Amino acid sequence: MQFDILTLFPNLIRPLLAESILARAIDRGLIQVQVHDIREHAEGRHLVADDYPYGGGGGMVMKPEPIFRSVEALLTDSEPRPPIILLTPQGRVLTQAVVRELAGHRRLVLVCGHYEGVDERVRQHLVTHEISIGDYVLTGGELPALIIVDAVSRLVPGVLGDEAAPDKDSHSAGLLEYPHYTRPPEFRGWPVPDVLLSGHHAKIERWRRQQALCRTWARRPDLLRHAPLTDEDRRFLGQWIAGLPEDDT
Ligand code: ADE
């Protein structure tokens, strides 16, 4: 999987690629991340990449020419066009389903907006997708671009190692994940649930599923509307909810 990140602030991005799982994935050649400085495609002595908005108003707008040229410098006629994604609070909200969709491509071009925004012609004539990481506004698209690199890379085979399975994570099965425990078996008087120490795999699996169901119901009931639930899941949840004190339901 190849990522090309186009930004006015390459130094915001690089440190986060130099540590932990992403750094290891890059070292092992499982992902490639190229960071491109949009300013290198700006013109004039001062390499100006932004300008005042037509019509007045506050803030600056990123000029179209450097962005078009930065993207065009990456594309070749011999390769199919990758998705060209603008990070913007106006985009489609990123979910695990969108992450899975993006992971189906072999290359993603991520364009980081900044200041008040980008010239509308970038939206209209250059980018193919617009993605938001949530309903709040950041100072720029760099953190959102890194979030996409991180979330998509975890789905690339080998990135998480052999043991970790991305399909068990929160959201992958449409539910939040069950609670995790590690040693010691008792910490400050708080014990690990007995079932996890029982060695009984079927019971552990059932407990985890039930915990995931209860947790999702309590924290993100909206997810349950779309989660693929079995008859047993529904029966369990119904009984569990019926047994709760009235204040909790
Ligand atoms: N740029 C600023 N805010 C953003 C958001 N929420 N998502 C994506 N890009 C952004």
Coordinates of N, CA and C and ligand atoms in Angstrom, one line a residue:
M1 N 0.9 -1.2 0.0 CA 0.0 0.0 0.0 C 0.9 1.2 0.0
Q2 N 0.6 2.1 -0.9 CA 1.4 3.4 -1.0 C 0.5 4.6 -0.7
F3 N 1.0 5.4 0.2 CA 0.4 6.7 0.5 C 1.2 7.8 0.1
D4 N 0.6 8.8 -0.6 CA 1.3 10.1 -0.9 C 0.6 11.2 -0.1
I5 N 1.3 11.9 0.8 CA 0.6 12.9 1.6 C 1.1 14.3 1.1
L6 N 0.2 15.1 0.6 CA 0.6 16.4 0.1 C 0.2 17.5 1.2
T7 N 1.2 18.2 1.6 CA 1.0 19.1 2.7 C 1.9 20.4 2.6
L8 N 1.5 21.4 3.3 CA 2.4 22.6 3.4 C 3.3 22.4 4.6
F9 N 3.1 21.4 5.4 CA 3.8 21.2 6.7 C 4.4 19.8 6.8
P10 N 5.3 19.4 6.0 CA 5.8 18.0 6.0 C 6.4 17.6 7.4
N11 N 6.9 18.6 8.1 CA 7.5 18.2 9.4 C 6.5 17.9 10.5
L12 N 5.2 18.2 10.2 CA 4.2 17.8 11.1 C 3.9 16.3 11.0
I13 N 4.2 15.8 9.8 CA 3.8 14.4 9.5 C 5.0 13.4 9.9
R14 N 6.2 13.8 9.5 CA 7.3 12.8 9.5 C 7.5 12.1 10.9
P15 N 7.5 12.9 12.0 CA 7.8 12.2 13.3 C 6.8 11.1 13.6
L16 N 5.6 11.2 13.2 CA 4.6 10.2 13.5 C 4.8 8.9 12.7
L17 N 5.6 9.0 11.7 CA 5.9 7.8 10.8 C 7.2 7.1 11.3
A18 N 7.8 7.7 12.3 CA 9.2 7.3 12.6 C 9.2 6.4 13.9
E19 N 8.0 6.0 14.4 CA 7.9 5.3 15.6 C 6.9 4.1 15.5
S20 N 7.1 3.1 16.2 CA 6.1 2.1 16.5 C 5.7 1.3 15.2
I21 N 4.4 1.0 15.1 CA 4.0 0.0 14.1 C 4.1 0.5 12.7
L22 N 3.8 1.8 12.5 CA 4.0 2.4 11.2 C 5.4 2.4 10.7
A23 N 6.3 2.7 11.6 CA 7.8 2.7 11.3 C 8.2 1.3 10.9
R24 N 7.7 0.3 11.6 CA 8.1 -1.1 11.4 C 7.5 -1.5 10.0
A25 N 6.3 -1.1 9.7 CA 5.7 -1.5 8.5 C 6.4 -0.9 7.3
I26 N 6.9 0.4 7.5 CA 7.6 1.0 6.4 C 9.0 0.3 6.2
D27 N 9.6 0.0 7.3 CA 10.9 -0.7 7.3 C 10.8 -2.0 6.6
R28 N 9.7 -2.7 6.8 CA 9.5 -4.0 6.2 C 8.9 -4.0 4.8
G29 N 8.7 -2.8 4.3 CA 8.2 -2.6 2.9 C 6.8 -3.0 2.8
L30 N 6.0 -3.0 3.9 CA 4.6 -3.4 3.8 C 3.8 -2.2 3.4
I31 N 4.2 -1.0 3.8 CA 3.6 0.3 3.3 C 4.7 1.2 2.9
Q32 N 4.4 2.1 2.0 CA 5.3 3.2 1.6 C 4.5 4.5 1.9
V33 N 5.2 5.4 2.6 CA 4.5 6.7 2.8 C 5.5 7.8 2.3
Q34 N 5.1 8.6 1.3 CA 5.8 9.7 0.7 C 5.2 11.0 1.2
V35 N 6.0 11.9 1.7 CA 5.4 13.2 2.1 C 5.9 14.2 1.1
H36 N 5.0 15.0 0.5 CA 5.4 15.9 -0.5 C 5.0 17.3 0.0
D37 N 5.9 18.3 -0.2 CA 5.7 19.6 0.2 C 5.0 20.4 -0.9
I38 N 3.8 20.8 -0.7 CA 3.0 21.5 -1.8 C 3.8 22.8 -2.2
R39 N 4.5 23.4 -1.2 CA 5.1 24.7 -1.5 C 6.2 24.5 -2.6
E40 N 6.7 23.3 -2.8 CA 7.8 23.2 -3.8 C 7.2 23.4 -5.2
H41 N 5.8 23.4 -5.3 CA 5.2 23.6 -6.6 C 4.5 25.0 -6.6
A42 N 4.9 25.9 -5.6 CA 4.4 27.2 -5.7 C 5.4 28.1 -6.5
E43 N 4.9 29.3 -7.0 CA 5.7 30.1 -7.8 C 6.2 31.3 -7.1
G44 N 7.2 32.0 -7.8 CA 7.7 33.3 -7.3 C 8.7 33.1 -6.2
R45 N 9.4 34.2 -5.9 CA 10.5 34.1 -5.0 C 10.1 33.7 -3.6
H46 N 8.8 34.0 -3.3 CA 8.4 33.7 -1.9 C 7.6 32.4 -1.8
L47 N 7.4 31.7 -3.0 CA 6.7 30.4 -3.0 C 5.4 30.5 -2.3
V48 N 4.6 31.4 -2.7 CA 3.3 31.7 -2.0 C 2.3 30.6 -2.4
A49 N 1.7 29.9 -1.4 CA 0.8 28.8 -1.6 C -0.7 29.2 -1.2
D50 N -0.8 30.4 -0.6 CA -2.2 30.8 -0.2 C -2.4 32.3 -0.5
D51 N -3.7 32.7 -0.5 CA -4.0 34.1 -0.9 C -5.3 34.5 -0.2
Y52 N -5.6 35.8 -0.4 CA -6.8 36.3 0.2 C -8.1 35.8 -0.5
P53 N -9.2 35.6 0.2 CA -10.4 35.1 -0.5 C -11.0 36.2 -1.4
Y54 N -11.4 35.8 -2.6 CA -12.3 36.7 -3.4 C -13.5 37.0 -2.6
G55 N -14.0 38.2 -2.6 CA -15.2 38.5 -1.9 C -15.0 38.9 -0.5
G56 N -13.7 38.9 -0.1 CA -13.4 39.4 1.3 C -13.7 38.3 2.3
G57 N -13.6 38.7 3.6 CA -13.8 37.8 4.7 C -12.4 37.4 5.3
G58 N -12.5 36.8 6.4 CA -11.2 36.5 7.1 C -10.5 35.3 6.5
G59 N -9.3 35.1 7.0 CA -8.5 33.9 6.6 C -7.9 33.9 5.3
M60 N -7.1 32.9 5.0 CA -6.5 32.7 3.7 C -7.0 31.4 3.1
V61 N -6.8 31.4 1.7 CA -7.3 30.2 1.0 C -6.1 29.6 0.2
M62 N -6.0 28.3 0.2 CA -4.9 27.7 -0.5 C -5.1 27.8 -2.0
K63 N -4.1 28.2 -2.7 CA -4.2 28.5 -4.1 C -4.3 27.2 -4.9
P64 N -5.0 27.2 -6.0 CA -5.2 25.9 -6.7 C -3.9 25.4 -7.4
E65 N -3.1 26.3 -8.0 CA -2.0 25.9 -8.9 C -1.0 24.9 -8.2
P66 N -0.5 25.3 -7.0 CA 0.5 24.4 -6.4 C -0.1 23.0 -6.0
I67 N -1.4 23.0 -5.7 CA -2.0 21.7 -5.4 C -2.2 20.9 -6.6
F68 N -2.7 21.5 -7.7 CA -2.8 20.7 -9.0 C -1.5 20.2 -9.4
R69 N -0.5 21.1 -9.4 CA 0.9 20.6 -9.8 C 1.5 19.5 -9.0
S70 N 1.2 19.6 -7.6 CA 1.8 18.6 -6.7 C 1.2 17.3 -7.0
V71 N -0.2 17.3 -7.3 CA -0.8 16.0 -7.6 C -0.4 15.5 -8.9
E72 N -0.4 16.4 -9.9 CA 0.0 15.9 -11.3 C 1.4 15.4 -11.4
A73 N 2.3 15.9 -10.5 CA 3.7 15.4 -10.5 C 3.7 13.9 -10.1
L74 N 2.7 13.5 -9.4 CA 2.7 12.1 -8.8 C 2.1 11.1 -9.8
L75 N 1.3 11.6 -10.7 CA 0.5 10.6 -11.6 C 1.3 10.3 -12.8
T76 N 1.2 9.1 -13.3 CA 1.8 8.7 -14.6 C 0.6 8.1 -15.4
D77 N 0.8 8.2 -16.7 CA -0.2 7.7 -17.6 C -0.3 6.1 -17.6
S78 N 0.8 5.5 -17.2 CA 0.8 4.0 -17.2 C 0.0 3.4 -16.0
E79 N -0.2 4.2 -15.0 CA -0.9 3.6 -13.8 C -2.3 4.1 -13.7
P80 N -3.2 3.3 -13.2 CA -4.6 3.8 -13.0 C -4.5 4.9 -12.0
R81 N -5.5 5.9 -12.1 CA -5.5 7.0 -11.2 C -5.9 6.5 -9.8
P82 N -5.1 6.8 -8.8 CA -5.5 6.4 -7.4 C -6.6 7.4 -6.9
P83 N -7.3 7.1 -5.9 CA -8.2 8.1 -5.2 C -7.4 9.3 -4.8
I84 N -7.9 10.5 -5.1 CA -7.2 11.7 -4.6 C -8.1 12.3 -3.6
I85 N -7.7 12.2 -2.3 CA -8.6 12.5 -1.2 C -8.2 13.8 -0.5
L86 N -9.2 14.7 -0.5 CA -9.0 15.9 0.3 C -9.5 15.7 1.7
L87 N -8.7 16.1 2.7 CA -9.1 16.0 4.1 C -9.8 17.3 4.4
T88 N -11.1 17.3 4.8 CA -11.9 18.5 5.0 C -13.0 18.1 5.9
P89 N -13.4 19.1 6.8 CA -14.6 18.8 7.7 C -15.8 18.7 6.9
Q90 N -15.8 19.0 5.6 CA -17.0 18.9 4.8 C -17.2 17.5 4.1
G91 N -16.2 16.6 4.4 CA -16.2 15.3 3.7 C -17.1 14.3 4.3
R92 N -17.1 13.1 3.7 CA -17.8 11.9 4.2 C -17.1 11.5 5.5
V93 N -17.9 11.2 6.5 CA -17.2 10.9 7.8 C -16.6 9.6 7.8
L94 N -15.3 9.5 8.3 CA -14.5 8.3 8.3 C -15.1 7.3 9.3
T95 N -15.4 6.1 8.8 CA -15.8 5.0 9.7 C -14.9 3.8 9.4
Q96 N -15.1 2.7 10.1 CA -14.3 1.5 9.8 C -14.7 1.0 8.4
A97 N -15.9 1.2 8.0 CA -16.4 0.7 6.7 C -15.7 1.5 5.6
V98 N -15.5 2.8 5.8 CA -14.8 3.6 4.8 C -13.3 3.2 4.8
V99 N -12.8 3.0 6.0 CA -11.3 2.5 6.1 C -11.1 1.3 5.3
R100 N -12.1 0.3 5.4 CA -12.0 -1.0 4.7 C -12.0 -0.7 3.2
E101 N -12.9 0.2 2.8 CA -13.0 0.6 1.4 C -11.7 1.1 0.9
L102 N -11.1 2.0 1.6 CA -9.8 2.7 1.2 C -8.7 1.6 1.1
A103 N -8.8 0.7 2.1 CA -7.7 -0.4 2.1 C -7.8 -1.3 0.9
G104 N -8.8 -1.2 0.1 CA -9.0 -2.0 -1.1 C -8.1 -1.4 -2.3
H105 N -7.6 -0.2 -2.1 CA -6.8 0.4 -3.2 C -5.3 0.1 -2.9
R106 N -4.5 0.2 -4.0 CA -3.1 0.0 -3.7 C -2.3 1.3 -3.5
R107 N -3.0 2.4 -3.8 CA -2.3 3.7 -3.5 C -3.4 4.7 -3.2
L108 N -3.1 5.6 -2.2 CA -4.0 6.7 -1.9 C -3.2 8.0 -1.9
V109 N -3.8 9.0 -2.5 CA -3.1 10.4 -2.5 C -4.0 11.2 -1.5
L110 N -3.3 11.7 -0.5 CA -4.0 12.5 0.6 C -3.6 14.0 0.5
V111 N -4.6 14.8 0.3 CA -4.3 16.3 0.2 C -4.7 17.0 1.5
C112 N -3.8 17.6 2.2 CA -4.1 18.2 3.4 C -4.5 19.7 3.2
G113 N -5.7 20.0 3.5 CA -6.2 21.4 3.5 C -5.6 22.2 4.7
H114 N -5.6 23.5 4.5 CA -5.1 24.3 5.6 C -5.8 25.7 5.6
Y115 N -5.5 26.5 6.6 CA -6.1 27.9 6.6 C -7.7 27.8 6.5
E116 N -8.3 28.7 5.9 CA -9.8 28.7 5.8 C -10.3 27.6 4.9
G117 N -9.4 27.1 4.0 CA -9.8 26.0 3.1 C -9.0 26.1 1.8
V118 N -9.5 25.3 0.8 CA -8.7 25.3 -0.4 C -9.7 25.9 -1.5
D119 N -9.0 26.4 -2.5 CA -9.8 27.0 -3.7 C -10.8 25.9 -4.2
E120 N -12.0 26.3 -4.4 CA -13.1 25.4 -4.7 C -12.8 24.5 -6.0
R121 N -11.9 25.1 -6.9 CA -11.6 24.3 -8.1 C -10.8 23.0 -7.8
V122 N -10.2 23.0 -6.7 CA -9.5 21.7 -6.3 C -10.5 20.7 -6.0
R123 N -11.6 21.1 -5.3 CA -12.7 20.2 -5.1 C -13.4 19.7 -6.3
Q124 N -13.6 20.7 -7.2 CA -14.5 20.4 -8.4 C -13.7 19.6 -9.4
H125 N -12.4 19.8 -9.6 CA -11.7 19.3 -10.8 C -10.5 18.5 -10.5
L126 N -10.2 18.3 -9.2 CA -9.0 17.5 -9.0 C -9.2 16.3 -8.0
V127 N -9.9 16.6 -6.9 CA -10.0 15.5 -5.9 C -11.2 14.5 -6.3
T128 N -11.0 13.3 -5.9 CA -12.1 12.3 -6.2 C -12.9 12.0 -5.0
H129 N -12.3 12.2 -3.8 CA -13.0 11.9 -2.5 C -12.8 13.1 -1.6
E130 N -13.7 13.3 -0.7 CA -13.5 14.2 0.4 C -13.8 13.5 1.7
I131 N -12.9 13.5 2.7 CA -13.1 12.8 3.9 C -12.9 13.7 5.1
S132 N -13.8 13.5 6.1 CA -13.7 14.2 7.4 C -13.5 13.1 8.4
I133 N -12.7 13.5 9.5 CA -12.5 12.5 10.5 C -13.5 12.7 11.6
G134 N -14.4 13.6 11.5 CA -15.4 13.8 12.6 C -16.0 15.2 12.5
D135 N -17.0 15.5 13.3 CA -17.7 16.7 13.2 C -17.1 17.7 14.2
Y136 N -15.8 18.1 13.9 CA -15.1 19.1 14.6 C -14.1 19.7 13.6
V137 N -13.6 20.9 13.9 CA -12.7 21.5 12.9 C -11.3 21.6 13.5
L138 N -10.3 21.1 12.7 CA -8.9 21.1 13.1 C -8.2 22.3 12.4
T139 N -7.0 22.5 12.7 CA -6.2 23.6 12.0 C -5.8 23.1 10.6
G140 N -5.8 21.8 10.3 CA -5.4 21.4 9.0 C -5.6 19.9 8.8
G141 N -5.3 19.4 7.6 CA -5.6 18.1 7.3 C -4.5 17.1 7.6
E142 N -3.5 17.5 8.3 CA -2.3 16.6 8.5 C -2.7 15.5 9.5
L143 N -3.3 15.8 10.6 CA -3.7 14.8 11.6 C -4.7 13.8 10.9
P144 N -5.7 14.4 10.3 CA -6.6 13.5 9.6 C -5.9 12.6 8.5
A145 N -5.0 13.1 7.8 CA -4.3 12.2 6.8 C -3.5 11.1 7.5
L146 N -2.9 11.4 8.7 CA -2.2 10.4 9.4 C -3.1 9.4 10.0
I147 N -4.3 9.8 10.4 CA -5.3 8.9 10.9 C -5.7 7.9 9.8
I148 N -5.8 8.4 8.6 CA -6.2 7.5 7.5 C -5.0 6.5 7.2
V149 N -3.8 7.0 7.2 CA -2.6 6.1 7.0 C -2.6 5.1 8.1
D150 N -2.8 5.5 9.3 CA -2.8 4.5 10.5 C -3.9 3.5 10.3
A151 N -5.1 3.9 10.2 CA -6.3 3.0 10.2 C -6.2 2.1 9.0
V152 N -5.8 2.6 7.8 CA -5.7 1.7 6.6 C -4.5 0.7 6.7
S153 N -3.4 1.2 7.3 CA -2.2 0.4 7.4 C -2.5 -0.9 8.2
R154 N -3.2 -0.7 9.3 CA -3.5 -1.8 10.2 C -4.2 -3.0 9.5
L155 N -4.9 -2.6 8.3 CA -5.6 -3.7 7.6 C -4.7 -4.3 6.5
V156 N -3.5 -3.8 6.3 CA -2.6 -4.4 5.4 C -2.0 -5.6 6.0
P157 N -2.1 -6.8 5.3 CA -1.6 -8.0 5.9 C -0.2 -7.9 6.4
G158 N 0.1 -8.4 7.6 CA 1.4 -8.4 8.1 C 1.7 -7.2 9.0
V159 N 1.0 -6.1 8.8 CA 1.4 -4.9 9.6 C 1.2 -5.1 11.1
L160 N 0.1 -5.7 11.5 CA -0.1 -6.0 12.9 C 0.6 -7.2 13.4
G161 N 1.4 -7.9 12.6 CA 2.0 -9.1 13.0 C 1.0 -10.3 12.8
D162 N 1.4 -11.5 13.1 CA 0.5 -12.6 12.8 C -0.6 -12.8 13.8
E163 N -0.3 -12.3 15.0 CA -1.3 -12.7 16.1 C -2.5 -11.7 16.2
A164 N -2.2 -10.5 16.1 CA -3.3 -9.5 16.2 C -4.2 -9.6 15.0
A165 N -5.5 -9.6 15.2 CA -6.4 -9.8 14.1 C -7.3 -8.5 14.0
P166 N -7.1 -7.7 13.0 CA -7.9 -6.5 12.9 C -9.4 -6.7 12.9
D167 N -9.8 -8.0 12.5 CA -11.3 -8.2 12.4 C -11.9 -8.4 13.8
K168 N -11.1 -8.5 14.9 CA -11.6 -8.6 16.2 C -11.8 -7.2 16.9
D169 N -11.3 -6.1 16.2 CA -11.3 -4.8 16.9 C -12.7 -4.3 17.0
S170 N -12.8 -3.2 17.9 CA -14.0 -2.5 18.0 C -14.4 -2.0 16.6
H171 N -15.6 -2.0 16.3 CA -16.2 -1.5 15.1 C -16.1 -2.5 13.9
S172 N -15.1 -3.4 14.0 CA -15.0 -4.3 12.8 C -16.2 -5.2 12.7
A173 N -16.7 -5.7 13.8 CA -17.9 -6.5 13.7 C -19.2 -5.7 13.9
G174 N -19.0 -4.4 13.9 CA -20.2 -3.5 14.1 C -20.4 -3.3 15.6
L175 N -19.6 -3.9 16.5 CA -19.8 -3.7 17.9 C -18.5 -3.2 18.5
L176 N -18.6 -2.6 19.7 CA -17.4 -2.2 20.5 C -16.8 -3.5 21.0
E177 N -15.5 -3.4 21.3 CA -14.8 -4.6 21.7 C -15.0 -4.9 23.2
Y178 N -14.8 -6.2 23.5 CA -14.9 -6.6 24.9 C -13.8 -6.1 25.7
P179 N -13.8 -6.2 27.1 CA -12.7 -5.7 27.9 C -11.5 -6.7 27.9
H180 N -10.4 -6.1 28.0 CA -9.1 -6.9 28.0 C -8.5 -6.8 29.4
Y181 N -7.9 -7.9 29.8 CA -7.1 -8.0 31.0 C -5.8 -8.7 30.8
T182 N -4.8 -8.3 31.6 CA -3.5 -9.1 31.5 C -3.1 -9.3 33.0
R183 N -1.9 -9.9 33.2 CA -1.4 -10.1 34.5 C -1.2 -8.8 35.2
P184 N -1.3 -8.7 36.6 CA -1.6 -9.8 37.5 C -3.0 -10.2 37.6
P185 N -3.3 -11.4 38.1 CA -4.7 -11.8 38.2 C -5.5 -10.9 39.2
E186 N -4.8 -10.3 40.2 CA -5.5 -9.4 41.1 C -4.6 -8.2 41.2
F187 N -5.2 -7.0 41.0 CA -4.4 -5.8 41.2 C -5.2 -4.8 42.1
R188 N -4.6 -4.5 43.2 CA -5.2 -3.6 44.2 C -6.6 -4.1 44.6
G189 N -6.7 -5.4 44.7 CA -8.0 -6.0 45.1 C -9.0 -6.2 44.0
W190 N -8.6 -5.7 42.8 CA -9.6 -5.9 41.7 C -9.2 -7.1 40.9
P191 N -10.0 -8.1 40.9 CA -9.6 -9.4 40.2 C -10.0 -9.4 38.7
V192 N -9.3 -10.2 38.0 CA -9.6 -10.5 36.6 C -10.9 -11.4 36.6
P193 N -11.9 -11.3 35.8 CA -13.0 -12.2 35.8 C -12.6 -13.6 35.7
D194 N -13.2 -14.5 36.6 CA -12.8 -15.9 36.7 C -12.8 -16.6 35.3
V195 N -13.8 -16.3 34.5 CA -14.0 -17.0 33.2 C -12.7 -16.9 32.4
L196 N -12.0 -15.8 32.5 CA -10.8 -15.6 31.6 C -9.6 -16.5 32.1
L197 N -9.7 -16.9 33.4 CA -8.6 -17.8 33.9 C -9.0 -19.2 33.8
S198 N -10.2 -19.5 33.3 CA -10.7 -20.9 33.3 C -10.1 -21.8 32.3
G199 N -9.5 -21.2 31.2 CA -9.0 -22.0 30.2 C -10.1 -22.6 29.3
H200 N -11.3 -22.3 29.5 CA -12.4 -22.9 28.7 C -12.7 -22.0 27.6
H201 N -12.2 -22.3 26.4 CA -12.3 -21.4 25.2 C -13.7 -21.0 24.8
A202 N -14.6 -22.0 24.8 CA -15.9 -21.7 24.3 C -16.6 -20.7 25.3
K203 N -16.4 -20.9 26.6 CA -17.0 -20.0 27.6 C -16.4 -18.6 27.5
I204 N -15.1 -18.5 27.2 CA -14.4 -17.2 27.1 C -15.0 -16.5 25.9
E205 N -15.1 -17.2 24.8 CA -15.7 -16.6 23.6 C -17.1 -16.0 23.8
R206 N -17.9 -16.9 24.5 CA -19.3 -16.4 24.8 C -19.2 -15.2 25.7
W207 N -18.4 -15.2 26.8 CA -18.3 -14.0 27.7 C -17.9 -12.8 26.9
R208 N -16.9 -13.0 26.0 CA -16.4 -11.8 25.3 C -17.5 -11.2 24.4
R209 N -18.3 -12.1 23.7 CA -19.4 -11.7 22.8 C -20.4 -10.9 23.7
Q210 N -20.7 -11.5 24.8 CA -21.8 -10.8 25.7 C -21.3 -9.5 26.2
Q211 N -20.0 -9.4 26.6 CA -19.5 -8.1 27.0 C -19.5 -7.1 25.9
A212 N -19.2 -7.5 24.7 CA -19.2 -6.6 23.6 C -20.6 -6.1 23.3
L213 N -21.6 -7.0 23.5 CA -23.0 -6.6 23.3 C -23.4 -5.6 24.3
C214 N -23.1 -5.9 25.6 CA -23.6 -5.0 26.7 C -22.9 -3.7 26.6
R215 N -21.6 -3.7 26.2 CA -20.8 -2.5 26.1 C -21.4 -1.6 25.0
T216 N -21.7 -2.2 23.9 CA -22.2 -1.4 22.8 C -23.6 -0.9 23.1
W217 N -24.4 -1.7 23.8 CA -25.7 -1.2 24.1 C -25.6 0.0 25.1
A218 N -24.7 -0.1 26.0 CA -24.5 1.0 27.0 C -23.9 2.3 26.4
R219 N -22.9 2.1 25.5 CA -22.1 3.2 25.1 C -22.5 3.8 23.7
R220 N -22.8 2.8 22.8 CA -23.1 3.2 21.4 C -24.3 2.5 20.9
P221 N -25.5 2.7 21.5 CA -26.7 1.9 21.1 C -27.0 2.1 19.6
D222 N -26.5 3.2 19.0 CA -26.7 3.5 17.6 C -26.1 2.4 16.7
L223 N -25.0 1.8 17.2 CA -24.3 0.8 16.4 C -25.1 -0.5 16.3
L224 N -25.9 -0.8 17.4 CA -26.6 -2.0 17.4 C -27.7 -2.1 16.3
R225 N -28.1 -1.0 15.8 CA -29.1 -1.0 14.7 C -28.6 -1.7 13.4
H226 N -27.3 -1.5 13.2 CA -26.7 -2.1 12.0 C -25.8 -3.3 12.2
A227 N -25.6 -3.7 13.5 CA -24.6 -4.8 13.7 C -25.3 -6.1 13.4
P228 N -24.6 -7.0 12.8 CA -25.2 -8.3 12.5 C -25.3 -9.2 13.7
L229 N -26.5 -9.3 14.3 CA -26.7 -10.0 15.6 C -27.3 -11.3 15.3
T230 N -26.9 -12.3 16.0 CA -27.5 -13.7 15.9 C -28.8 -13.7 16.8
D231 N -29.6 -14.8 16.7 CA -30.7 -14.9 17.5 C -30.3 -15.0 19.0
E232 N -29.2 -15.7 19.2 CA -28.7 -15.8 20.6 C -28.3 -14.5 21.1
D233 N -27.6 -13.6 20.3 CA -27.2 -12.3 20.7 C -28.5 -11.5 21.2
R234 N -29.5 -11.6 20.4 CA -30.7 -10.8 20.7 C -31.4 -11.3 22.0
R235 N -31.4 -12.7 22.1 CA -32.0 -13.3 23.3 C -31.2 -12.8 24.5
F236 N -29.9 -12.9 24.5 CA -29.0 -12.5 25.6 C -29.3 -11.0 25.9
L237 N -29.2 -10.2 24.9 CA -29.4 -8.7 25.2 C -30.7 -8.4 25.8
G238 N -31.8 -9.1 25.3 CA -33.1 -8.8 25.8 C -33.2 -9.2 27.3
Q239 N -32.6 -10.3 27.6 CA -32.6 -10.8 29.0 C -31.8 -9.8 29.9
W240 N -30.6 -9.4 29.4 CA -29.7 -8.6 30.1 C -30.4 -7.2 30.4
I241 N -31.0 -6.7 29.4 CA -31.7 -5.3 29.6 C -32.8 -5.5 30.5
A242 N -33.6 -6.6 30.4 CA -34.7 -6.8 31.3 C -34.3 -6.9 32.8
G243 N -33.1 -7.4 33.0 CA -32.6 -7.6 34.4 C -31.9 -6.3 35.0
L244 N -31.8 -5.3 34.2 CA -31.1 -4.1 34.7 C -32.1 -3.3 35.6
P245 N -31.5 -2.6 36.6 CA -32.4 -1.7 37.4 C -33.0 -0.6 36.5
E246 N -34.2 -0.1 36.8 CA -34.9 0.8 35.9 C -34.1 2.0 35.5
D247 N -33.3 2.5 36.4 CA -32.5 3.7 36.1 C -31.5 3.6 35.0
D248 N -31.1 2.3 34.7 CA -30.1 2.0 33.7 C -30.6 1.8 32.3
T249 N -31.9 1.6 32.2 CA -32.5 1.2 30.9 C -33.0 2.4 30.1
Ligands
ADE1 N1 -9.5 19.6 8.4 C1 -9.9 20.3 9.5 N2 -10.8 19.7 10.2 C2 -10.9 18.4 9.6 C3 -11.7 17.3 9.9 N3 -12.6 17.2 10.9 N4 -11.6 16.2 9.1 C4 -10.7 16.2 8.1 N5 -10.0 17.3 7.7 C5 -10.1 18.4 8.5

